[in-house]
Tab-separated table of C-alpha atoms and ligand atoms in Angstrom:
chain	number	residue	atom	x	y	z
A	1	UNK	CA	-47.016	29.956	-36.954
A	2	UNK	CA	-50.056	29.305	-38.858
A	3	UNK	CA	-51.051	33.051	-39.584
A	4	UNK	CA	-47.427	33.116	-41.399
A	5	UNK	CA	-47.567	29.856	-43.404
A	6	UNK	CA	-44.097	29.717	-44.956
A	7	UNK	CA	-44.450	26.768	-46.563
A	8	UNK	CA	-47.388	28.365	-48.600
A	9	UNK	CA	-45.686	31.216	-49.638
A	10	UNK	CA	-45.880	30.776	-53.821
A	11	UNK	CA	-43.228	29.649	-55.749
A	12	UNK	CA	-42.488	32.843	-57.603
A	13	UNK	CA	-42.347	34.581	-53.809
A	14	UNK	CA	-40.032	31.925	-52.962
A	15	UNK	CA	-37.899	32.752	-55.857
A	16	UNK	CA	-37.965	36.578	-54.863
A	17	UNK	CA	-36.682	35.666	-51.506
A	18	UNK	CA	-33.753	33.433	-53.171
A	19	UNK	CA	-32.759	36.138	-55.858
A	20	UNK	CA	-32.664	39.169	-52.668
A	21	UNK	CA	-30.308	36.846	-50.885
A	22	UNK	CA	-28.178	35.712	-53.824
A	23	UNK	CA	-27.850	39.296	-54.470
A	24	UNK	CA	-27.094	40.864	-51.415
A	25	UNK	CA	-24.143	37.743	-51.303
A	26	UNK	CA	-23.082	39.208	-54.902
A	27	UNK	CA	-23.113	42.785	-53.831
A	28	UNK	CA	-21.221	41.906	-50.469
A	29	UNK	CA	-18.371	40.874	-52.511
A	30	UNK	CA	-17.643	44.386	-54.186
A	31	UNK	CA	-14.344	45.641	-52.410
A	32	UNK	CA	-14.483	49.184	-50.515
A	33	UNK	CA	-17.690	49.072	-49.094
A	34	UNK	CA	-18.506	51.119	-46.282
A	35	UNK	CA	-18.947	50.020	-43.276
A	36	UNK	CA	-22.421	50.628	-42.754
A	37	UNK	CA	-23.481	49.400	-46.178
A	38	UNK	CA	-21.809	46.270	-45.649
A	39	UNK	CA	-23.857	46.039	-42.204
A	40	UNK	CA	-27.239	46.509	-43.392
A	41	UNK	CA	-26.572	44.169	-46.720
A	42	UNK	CA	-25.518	41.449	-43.591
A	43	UNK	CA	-28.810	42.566	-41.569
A	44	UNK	CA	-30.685	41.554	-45.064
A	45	UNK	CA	-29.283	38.732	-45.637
A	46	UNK	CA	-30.076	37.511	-41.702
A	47	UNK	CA	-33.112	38.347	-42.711
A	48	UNK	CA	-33.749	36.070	-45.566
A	49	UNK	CA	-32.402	33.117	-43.439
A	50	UNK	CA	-35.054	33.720	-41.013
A	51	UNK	CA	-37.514	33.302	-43.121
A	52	UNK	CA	-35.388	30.120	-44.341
A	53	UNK	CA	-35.387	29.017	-40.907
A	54	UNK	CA	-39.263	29.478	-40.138
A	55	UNK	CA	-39.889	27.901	-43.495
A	56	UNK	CA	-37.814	25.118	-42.367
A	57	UNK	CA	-39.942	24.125	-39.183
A	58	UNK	CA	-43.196	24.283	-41.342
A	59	UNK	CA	-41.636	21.902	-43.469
A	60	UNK	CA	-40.955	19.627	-40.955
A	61	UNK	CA	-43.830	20.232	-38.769
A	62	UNK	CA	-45.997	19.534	-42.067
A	63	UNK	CA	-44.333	16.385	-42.543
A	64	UNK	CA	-45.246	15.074	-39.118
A	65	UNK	CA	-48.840	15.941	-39.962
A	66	UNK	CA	-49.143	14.778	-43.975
A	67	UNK	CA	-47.935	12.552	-46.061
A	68	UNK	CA	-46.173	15.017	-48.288
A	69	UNK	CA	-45.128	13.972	-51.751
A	70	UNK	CA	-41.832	14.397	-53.429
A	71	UNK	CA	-40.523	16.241	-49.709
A	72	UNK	CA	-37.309	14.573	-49.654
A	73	UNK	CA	-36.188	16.695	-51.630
A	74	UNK	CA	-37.789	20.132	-50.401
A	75	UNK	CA	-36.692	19.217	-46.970
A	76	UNK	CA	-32.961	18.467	-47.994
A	77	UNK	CA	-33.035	21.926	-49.815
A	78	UNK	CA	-35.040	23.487	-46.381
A	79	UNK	CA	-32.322	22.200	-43.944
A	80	UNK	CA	-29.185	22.852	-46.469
A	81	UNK	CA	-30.716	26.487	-47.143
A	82	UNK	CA	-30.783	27.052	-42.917
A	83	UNK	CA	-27.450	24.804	-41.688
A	84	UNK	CA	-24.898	26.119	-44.539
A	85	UNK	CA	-24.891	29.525	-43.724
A	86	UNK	CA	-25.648	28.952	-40.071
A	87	UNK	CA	-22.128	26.425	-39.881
A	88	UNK	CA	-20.471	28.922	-42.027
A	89	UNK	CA	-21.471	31.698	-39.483
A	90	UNK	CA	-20.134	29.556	-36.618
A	91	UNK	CA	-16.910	28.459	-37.992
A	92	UNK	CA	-15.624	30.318	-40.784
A	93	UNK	CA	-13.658	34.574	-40.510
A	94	UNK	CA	-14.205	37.148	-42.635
A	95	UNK	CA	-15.385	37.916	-45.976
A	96	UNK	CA	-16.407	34.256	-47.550
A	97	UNK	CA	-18.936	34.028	-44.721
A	98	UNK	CA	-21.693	35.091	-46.952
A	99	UNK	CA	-20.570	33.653	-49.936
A	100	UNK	CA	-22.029	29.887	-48.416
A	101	UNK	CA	-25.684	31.654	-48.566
A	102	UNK	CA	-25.052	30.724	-52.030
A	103	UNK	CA	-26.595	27.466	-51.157
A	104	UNK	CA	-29.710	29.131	-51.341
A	105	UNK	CA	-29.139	28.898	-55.437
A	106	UNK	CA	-30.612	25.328	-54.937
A	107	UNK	CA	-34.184	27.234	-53.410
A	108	UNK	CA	-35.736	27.150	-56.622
A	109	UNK	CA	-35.423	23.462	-57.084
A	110	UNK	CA	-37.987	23.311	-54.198
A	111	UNK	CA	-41.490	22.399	-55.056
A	112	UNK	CA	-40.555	22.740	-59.025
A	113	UNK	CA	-42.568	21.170	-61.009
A	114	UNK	CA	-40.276	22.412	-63.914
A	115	UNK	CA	-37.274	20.556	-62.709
A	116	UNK	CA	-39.372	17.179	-61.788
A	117	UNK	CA	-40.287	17.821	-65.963
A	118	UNK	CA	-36.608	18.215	-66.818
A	119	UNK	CA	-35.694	14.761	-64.792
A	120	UNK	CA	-38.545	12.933	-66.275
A	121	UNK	CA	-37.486	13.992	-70.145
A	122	UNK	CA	-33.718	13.193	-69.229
A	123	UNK	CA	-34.498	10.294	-68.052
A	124	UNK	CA	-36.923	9.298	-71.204
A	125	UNK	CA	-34.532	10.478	-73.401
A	126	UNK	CA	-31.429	9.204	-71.639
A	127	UNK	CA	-30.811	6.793	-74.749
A	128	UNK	CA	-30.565	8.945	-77.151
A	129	UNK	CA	-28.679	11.712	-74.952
A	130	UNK	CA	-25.699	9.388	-74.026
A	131	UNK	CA	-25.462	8.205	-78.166
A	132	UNK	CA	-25.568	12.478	-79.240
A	133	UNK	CA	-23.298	12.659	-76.382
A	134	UNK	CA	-20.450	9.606	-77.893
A	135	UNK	CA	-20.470	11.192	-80.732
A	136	UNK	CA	-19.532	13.988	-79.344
A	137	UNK	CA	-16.959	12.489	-77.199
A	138	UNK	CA	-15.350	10.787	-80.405
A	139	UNK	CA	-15.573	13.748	-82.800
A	140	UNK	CA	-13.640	15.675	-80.334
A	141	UNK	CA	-10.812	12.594	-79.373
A	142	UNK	CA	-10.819	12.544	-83.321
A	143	UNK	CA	-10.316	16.273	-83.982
A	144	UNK	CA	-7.454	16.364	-80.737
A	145	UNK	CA	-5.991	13.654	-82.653
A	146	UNK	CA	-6.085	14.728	-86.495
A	147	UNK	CA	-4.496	18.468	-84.426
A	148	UNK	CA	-2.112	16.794	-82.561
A	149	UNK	CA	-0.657	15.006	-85.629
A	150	UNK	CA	-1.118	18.322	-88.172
A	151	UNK	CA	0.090	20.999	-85.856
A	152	UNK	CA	2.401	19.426	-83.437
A	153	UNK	CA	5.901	20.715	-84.955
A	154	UNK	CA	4.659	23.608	-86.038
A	155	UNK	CA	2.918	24.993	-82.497
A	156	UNK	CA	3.983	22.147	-80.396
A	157	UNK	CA	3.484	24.465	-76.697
A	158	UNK	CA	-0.229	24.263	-77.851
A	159	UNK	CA	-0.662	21.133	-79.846
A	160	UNK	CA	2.420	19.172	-78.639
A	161	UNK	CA	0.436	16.283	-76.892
A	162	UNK	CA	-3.059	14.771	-77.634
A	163	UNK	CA	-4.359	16.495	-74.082
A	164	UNK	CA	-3.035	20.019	-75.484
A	165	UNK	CA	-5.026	19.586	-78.565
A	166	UNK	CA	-7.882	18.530	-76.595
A	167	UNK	CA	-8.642	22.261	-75.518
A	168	UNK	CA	-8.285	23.831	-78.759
A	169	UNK	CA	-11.231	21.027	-80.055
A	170	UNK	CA	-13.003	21.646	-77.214
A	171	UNK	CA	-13.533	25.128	-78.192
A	172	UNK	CA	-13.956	24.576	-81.722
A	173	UNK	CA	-15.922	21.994	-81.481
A	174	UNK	CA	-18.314	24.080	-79.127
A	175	UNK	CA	-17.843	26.929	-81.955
A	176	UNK	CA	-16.908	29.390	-78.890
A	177	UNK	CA	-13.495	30.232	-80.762
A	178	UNK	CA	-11.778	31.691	-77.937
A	179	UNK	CA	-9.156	32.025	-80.694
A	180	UNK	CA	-5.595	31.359	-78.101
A	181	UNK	CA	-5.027	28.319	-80.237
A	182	UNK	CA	-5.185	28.825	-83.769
A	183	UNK	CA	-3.954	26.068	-86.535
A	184	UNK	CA	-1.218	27.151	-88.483
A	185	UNK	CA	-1.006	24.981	-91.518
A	186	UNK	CA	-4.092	24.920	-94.499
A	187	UNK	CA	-4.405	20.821	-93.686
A	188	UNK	CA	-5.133	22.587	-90.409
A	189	UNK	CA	-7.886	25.117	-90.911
A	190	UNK	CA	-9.984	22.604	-93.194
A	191	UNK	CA	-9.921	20.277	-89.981
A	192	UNK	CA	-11.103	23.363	-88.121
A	193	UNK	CA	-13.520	24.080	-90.605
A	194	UNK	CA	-14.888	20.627	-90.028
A	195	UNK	CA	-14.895	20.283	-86.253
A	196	UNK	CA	-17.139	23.451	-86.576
A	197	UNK	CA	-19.380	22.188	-88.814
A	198	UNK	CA	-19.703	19.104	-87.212
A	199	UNK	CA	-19.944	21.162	-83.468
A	200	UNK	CA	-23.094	22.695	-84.518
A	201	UNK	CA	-24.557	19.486	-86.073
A	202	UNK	CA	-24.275	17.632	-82.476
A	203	UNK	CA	-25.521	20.384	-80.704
A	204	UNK	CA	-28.452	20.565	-83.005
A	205	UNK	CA	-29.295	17.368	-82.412
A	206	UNK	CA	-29.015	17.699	-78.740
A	207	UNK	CA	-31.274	20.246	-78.760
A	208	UNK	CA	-33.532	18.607	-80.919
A	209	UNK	CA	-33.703	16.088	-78.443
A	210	UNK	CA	-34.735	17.824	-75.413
A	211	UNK	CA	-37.596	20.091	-77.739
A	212	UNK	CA	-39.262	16.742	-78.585
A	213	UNK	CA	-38.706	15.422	-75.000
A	214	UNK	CA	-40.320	18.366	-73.481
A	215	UNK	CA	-43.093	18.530	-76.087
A	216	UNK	CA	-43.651	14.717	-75.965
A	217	UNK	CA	-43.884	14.912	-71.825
A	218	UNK	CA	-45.631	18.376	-71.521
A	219	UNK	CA	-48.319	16.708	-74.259
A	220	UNK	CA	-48.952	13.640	-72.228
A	221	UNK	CA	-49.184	15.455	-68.967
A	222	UNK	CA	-52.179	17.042	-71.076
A	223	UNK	CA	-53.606	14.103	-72.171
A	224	UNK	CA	-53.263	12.436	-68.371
A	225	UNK	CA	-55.227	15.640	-67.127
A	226	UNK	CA	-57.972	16.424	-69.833
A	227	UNK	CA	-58.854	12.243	-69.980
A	228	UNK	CA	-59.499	12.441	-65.813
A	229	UNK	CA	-60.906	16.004	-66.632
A	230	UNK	CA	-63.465	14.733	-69.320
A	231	UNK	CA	-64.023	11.539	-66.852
A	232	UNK	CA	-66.294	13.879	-64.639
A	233	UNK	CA	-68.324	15.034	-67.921
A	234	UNK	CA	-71.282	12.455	-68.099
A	235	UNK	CA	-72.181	13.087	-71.488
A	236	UNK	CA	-68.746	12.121	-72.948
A	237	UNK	CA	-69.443	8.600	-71.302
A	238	UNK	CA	-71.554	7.643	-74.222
A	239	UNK	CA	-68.042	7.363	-76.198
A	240	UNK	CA	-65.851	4.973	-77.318
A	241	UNK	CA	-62.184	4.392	-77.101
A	242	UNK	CA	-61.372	6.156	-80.441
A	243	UNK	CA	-63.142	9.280	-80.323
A	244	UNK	CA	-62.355	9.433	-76.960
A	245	UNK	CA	-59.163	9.510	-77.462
A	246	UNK	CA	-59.688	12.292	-80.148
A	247	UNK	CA	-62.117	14.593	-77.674
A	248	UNK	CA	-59.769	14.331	-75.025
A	249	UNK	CA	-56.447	15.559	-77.254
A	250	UNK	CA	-59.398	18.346	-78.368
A	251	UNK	CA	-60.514	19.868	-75.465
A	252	UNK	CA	-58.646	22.504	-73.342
A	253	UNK	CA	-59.090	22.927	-69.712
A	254	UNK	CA	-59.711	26.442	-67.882
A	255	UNK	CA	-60.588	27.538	-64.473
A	256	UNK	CA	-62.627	30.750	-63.821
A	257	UNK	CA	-62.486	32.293	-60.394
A	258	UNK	CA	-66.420	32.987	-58.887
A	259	UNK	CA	-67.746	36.030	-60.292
A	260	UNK	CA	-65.301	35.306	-63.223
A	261	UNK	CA	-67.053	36.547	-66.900
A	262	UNK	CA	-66.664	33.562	-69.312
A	263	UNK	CA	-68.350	34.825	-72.074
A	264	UNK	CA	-70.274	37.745	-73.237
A	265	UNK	CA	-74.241	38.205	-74.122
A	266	UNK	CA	-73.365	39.855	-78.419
A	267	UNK	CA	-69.960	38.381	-78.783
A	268	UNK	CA	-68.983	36.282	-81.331
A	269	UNK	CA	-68.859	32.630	-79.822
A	270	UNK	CA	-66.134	30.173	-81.490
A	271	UNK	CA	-66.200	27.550	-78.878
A	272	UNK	CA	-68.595	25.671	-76.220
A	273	UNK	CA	-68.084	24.592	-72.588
A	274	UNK	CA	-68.062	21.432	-70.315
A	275	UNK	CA	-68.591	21.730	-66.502
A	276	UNK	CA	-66.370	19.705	-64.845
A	277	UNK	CA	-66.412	20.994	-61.415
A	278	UNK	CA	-68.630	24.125	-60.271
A	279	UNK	CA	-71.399	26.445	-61.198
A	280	UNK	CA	-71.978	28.881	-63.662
A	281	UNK	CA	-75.033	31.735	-64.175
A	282	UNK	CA	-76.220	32.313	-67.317
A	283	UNK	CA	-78.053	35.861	-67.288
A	284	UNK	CA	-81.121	35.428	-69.136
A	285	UNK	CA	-84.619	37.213	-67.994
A	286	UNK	CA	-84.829	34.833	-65.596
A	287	UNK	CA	-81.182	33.612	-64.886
A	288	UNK	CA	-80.430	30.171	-65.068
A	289	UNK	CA	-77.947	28.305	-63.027
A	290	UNK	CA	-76.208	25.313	-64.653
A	291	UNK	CA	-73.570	22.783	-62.620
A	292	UNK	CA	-71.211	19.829	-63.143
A	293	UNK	CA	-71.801	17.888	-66.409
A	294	UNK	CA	-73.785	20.553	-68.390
A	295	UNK	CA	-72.715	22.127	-71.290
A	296	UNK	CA	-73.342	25.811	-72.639
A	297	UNK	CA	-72.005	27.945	-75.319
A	298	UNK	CA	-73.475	25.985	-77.680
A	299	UNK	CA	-76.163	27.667	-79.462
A	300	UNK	CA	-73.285	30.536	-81.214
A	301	UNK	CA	-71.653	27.793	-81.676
A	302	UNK	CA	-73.987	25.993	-83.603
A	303	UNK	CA	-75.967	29.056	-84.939
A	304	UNK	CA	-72.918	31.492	-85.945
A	305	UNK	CA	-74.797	33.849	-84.346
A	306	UNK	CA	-73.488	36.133	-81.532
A	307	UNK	CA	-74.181	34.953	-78.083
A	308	UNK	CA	-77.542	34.907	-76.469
A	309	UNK	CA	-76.630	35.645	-73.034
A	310	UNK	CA	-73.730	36.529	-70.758
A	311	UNK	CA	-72.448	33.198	-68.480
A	312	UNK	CA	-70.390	33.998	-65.634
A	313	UNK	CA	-69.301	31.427	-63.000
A	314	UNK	CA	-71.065	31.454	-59.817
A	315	UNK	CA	-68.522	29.479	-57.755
A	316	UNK	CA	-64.693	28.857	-59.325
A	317	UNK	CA	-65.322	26.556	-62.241
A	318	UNK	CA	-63.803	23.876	-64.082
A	319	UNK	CA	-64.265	23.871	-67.649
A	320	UNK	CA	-63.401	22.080	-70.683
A	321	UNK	CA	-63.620	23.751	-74.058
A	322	UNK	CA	-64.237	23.117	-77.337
A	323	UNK	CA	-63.740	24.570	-80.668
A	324	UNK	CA	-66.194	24.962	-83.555
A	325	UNK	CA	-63.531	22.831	-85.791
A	326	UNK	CA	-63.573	20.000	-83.257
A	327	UNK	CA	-67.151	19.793	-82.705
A	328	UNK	CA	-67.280	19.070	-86.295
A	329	UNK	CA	-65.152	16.093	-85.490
A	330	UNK	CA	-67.173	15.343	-82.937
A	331	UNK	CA	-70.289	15.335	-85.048
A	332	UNK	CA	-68.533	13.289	-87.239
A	333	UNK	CA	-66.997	10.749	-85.072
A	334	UNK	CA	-70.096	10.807	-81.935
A	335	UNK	CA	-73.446	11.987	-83.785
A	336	UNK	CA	-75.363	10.977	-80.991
A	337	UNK	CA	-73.493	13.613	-78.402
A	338	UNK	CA	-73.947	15.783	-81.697
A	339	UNK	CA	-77.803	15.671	-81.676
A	340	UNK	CA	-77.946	15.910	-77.799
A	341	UNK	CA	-76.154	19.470	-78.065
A	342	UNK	CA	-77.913	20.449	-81.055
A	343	UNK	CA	-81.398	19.371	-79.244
A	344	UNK	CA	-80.061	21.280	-76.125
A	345	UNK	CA	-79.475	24.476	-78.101
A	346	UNK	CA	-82.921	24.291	-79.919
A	347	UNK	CA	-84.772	23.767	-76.304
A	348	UNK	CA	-82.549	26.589	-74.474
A	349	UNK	CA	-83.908	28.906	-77.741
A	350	UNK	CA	-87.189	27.950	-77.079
A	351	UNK	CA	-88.006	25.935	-80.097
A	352	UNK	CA	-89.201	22.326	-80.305
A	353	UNK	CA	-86.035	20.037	-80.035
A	354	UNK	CA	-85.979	17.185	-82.723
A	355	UNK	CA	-87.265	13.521	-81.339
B	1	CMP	P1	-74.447	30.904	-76.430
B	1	CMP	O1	-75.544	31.690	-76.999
B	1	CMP	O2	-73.363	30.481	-77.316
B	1	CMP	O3	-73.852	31.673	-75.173
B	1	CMP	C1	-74.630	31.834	-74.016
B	1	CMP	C2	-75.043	30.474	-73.553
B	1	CMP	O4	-75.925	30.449	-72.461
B	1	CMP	C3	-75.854	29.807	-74.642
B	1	CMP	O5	-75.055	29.571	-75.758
B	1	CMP	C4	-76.407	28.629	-73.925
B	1	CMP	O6	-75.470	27.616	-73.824
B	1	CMP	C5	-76.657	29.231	-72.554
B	1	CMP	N1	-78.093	29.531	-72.423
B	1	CMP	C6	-78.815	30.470	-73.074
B	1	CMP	N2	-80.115	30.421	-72.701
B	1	CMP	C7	-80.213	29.406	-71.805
B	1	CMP	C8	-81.283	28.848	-71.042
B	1	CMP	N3	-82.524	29.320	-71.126
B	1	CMP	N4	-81.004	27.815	-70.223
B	1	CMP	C9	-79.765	27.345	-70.099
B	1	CMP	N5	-78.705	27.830	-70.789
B	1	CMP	C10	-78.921	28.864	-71.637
């Protein structure tokens, strides 16, 4: 059980495994397939829900063992993904067997962190969601109504009650335009032309909405990491509150695998390096080994000039970087963690640092 940990296997693996069963349930509906086709599409799709099932016990077996966060969920998807097709197996004839693998459409919810993003901006932006979606909700009781009262003699089978009208603003409103239900009269198409308008106003907005959500959320997700990130960087210890704040929105995290090249002895250097975690090599004559809380990177940084040696990481690093625009704000806003780089670079070139 351990050799095969299922409940390991990577998202985008676990996705694979979803899409080969959701397809093999799409294919198994085309009519006047052969007998043997439709056999070994079944034989693939018992496969998949093995692998559903084994992922199921290591699920469970984990949970015993950990305290796994956020596994209600998982598990619920787990057991659903393993007992719906396994009840529909049991119970229900013929063709529509297979089509209750479709559970397995809920897979990817497992372990997302996307979706737990999408609930968090919904929920932050439930306010202003629920007032874009009134509107909505009146403009089309409005538009059914202003229909209902324009068009109702003339095309009363489509606009003869306020629920008739409803689907024509629907689709208007939504700008899809099916085009079944078309107003007859001129006072008509201006109301039309206004529904539309206003359609693709709401659903602006709505979208406008989420963008800012997700940027706002994705944003302070960053912030949340790079402030813990830039608590394990001694030097940046010396700051206060404000600049900070303004070193942690600056910097950009990165992790480099062991033997991982991180920058190149010639090239052109625009930005310098915090350690927060890990070891990197820096190839001079006699190579140099630097480890949690240094710095390097800075002297083409500083200089202009190309870089003096090639840095590598010796185990998998954690680094924060910084660009040569920021460390101007930095110099601005922290002079003292200014001069300690500059000094740095001067000793590292083998000159005689500043006092
Ligand atoms: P840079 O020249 O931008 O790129 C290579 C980096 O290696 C360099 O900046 C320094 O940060 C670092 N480096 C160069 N020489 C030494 C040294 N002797 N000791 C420690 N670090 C060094």
């Amino acid at each position: 059980m351990s050799a095969l940990s299922f409940s390991k296997i990577s998202a985008s693996l676990n996705a694979l495994l979803a899409a080969i069963g959701l397809l093999t349930v799409a294919a198994l509906t085309t009519p006047d397939m052969s007998g043997q086709t439709r056999l070994i599409l079944e034989v693939l799709l018992a496969g998949v829900w093995a692998a559903y099932v084994l992922q199921l016990i290591e699920t469970l077996f984990m949970q015993r063992t950990r305290e796994a966060r956020g596994s209600a969920l998982e598990t619920t998807v787990d057991v659903l993904a393993v007992l719906v097709p396994m009840v529909a197996f049991l119970f229900v004839r013929g063709r529509d067997q297979s089509l209750f693998c479709a559970v397995w459409l809920l897979k990817p919810l497992r372990g997302s962190t996307f979706f737990r993003l999408l609930g968090r901006v919904l929920s932050k932006e439930a306010r202003n969601l629920i007032g874009v979606t009134s509107i909505f909700c009146i403009v089309l009781f409005g538009a059914a109504l202003a229909a209902y009262i324009i068009e109702r003699d003339a095309q009363p089978d489509k606009f003869g009650s306020i629920p008739l009208a409803m689907w024509w603003a629907v689709v208007t409103l939504s700008t899809t335009g099916y085009g079944d239900e078309i107003p007859q009269s001129f006072a008509g198409r201006i109301l039309a032309g206004l529904v539309m308008m206003s359609g693709i106003g709401i659903f602006a907005l709505w979208a406008g909405i989420l963008a800012t959500g997700f940027y706002e959320e994705v944003r302070r997700q960053d912030f949340v990491r790079n402030w813990q990130l830039v608590a394990g960087v001694p030097l940046f210890q010396k700051l206060g509150s404000g600049a900070l704040i303004e070193i942690v929105r600056a910097l950009r995290p990165r992790v480099v695998p062991a033997g991982g090249i991180i920058c190149r002895k010639g090239d052109a250097g625009d930005q310098m390096y915090f350690i927060v975690e890990g070891r990197v090599s820096v190839a001079t004559p006699s190579p140099v080994e630097l480890g949690t809380g240094s710095f390097f990177g800075e002297m083409a940084l500083i200089s202009g000039e190309p870089r003096s040696a090639t840095v590598s990481a010796a185990t998998e690093v954690s680094l924060l970087s910084l660009y040569s625009s920021d460390f101007q704000m930095l110099s601005s806003s922290s002079p003292e963690i200014a001069d300690i780089i500059r000094r740095t670079a001067l000793e590292r070139r083998g000159g005689t640092p500043k006092t």
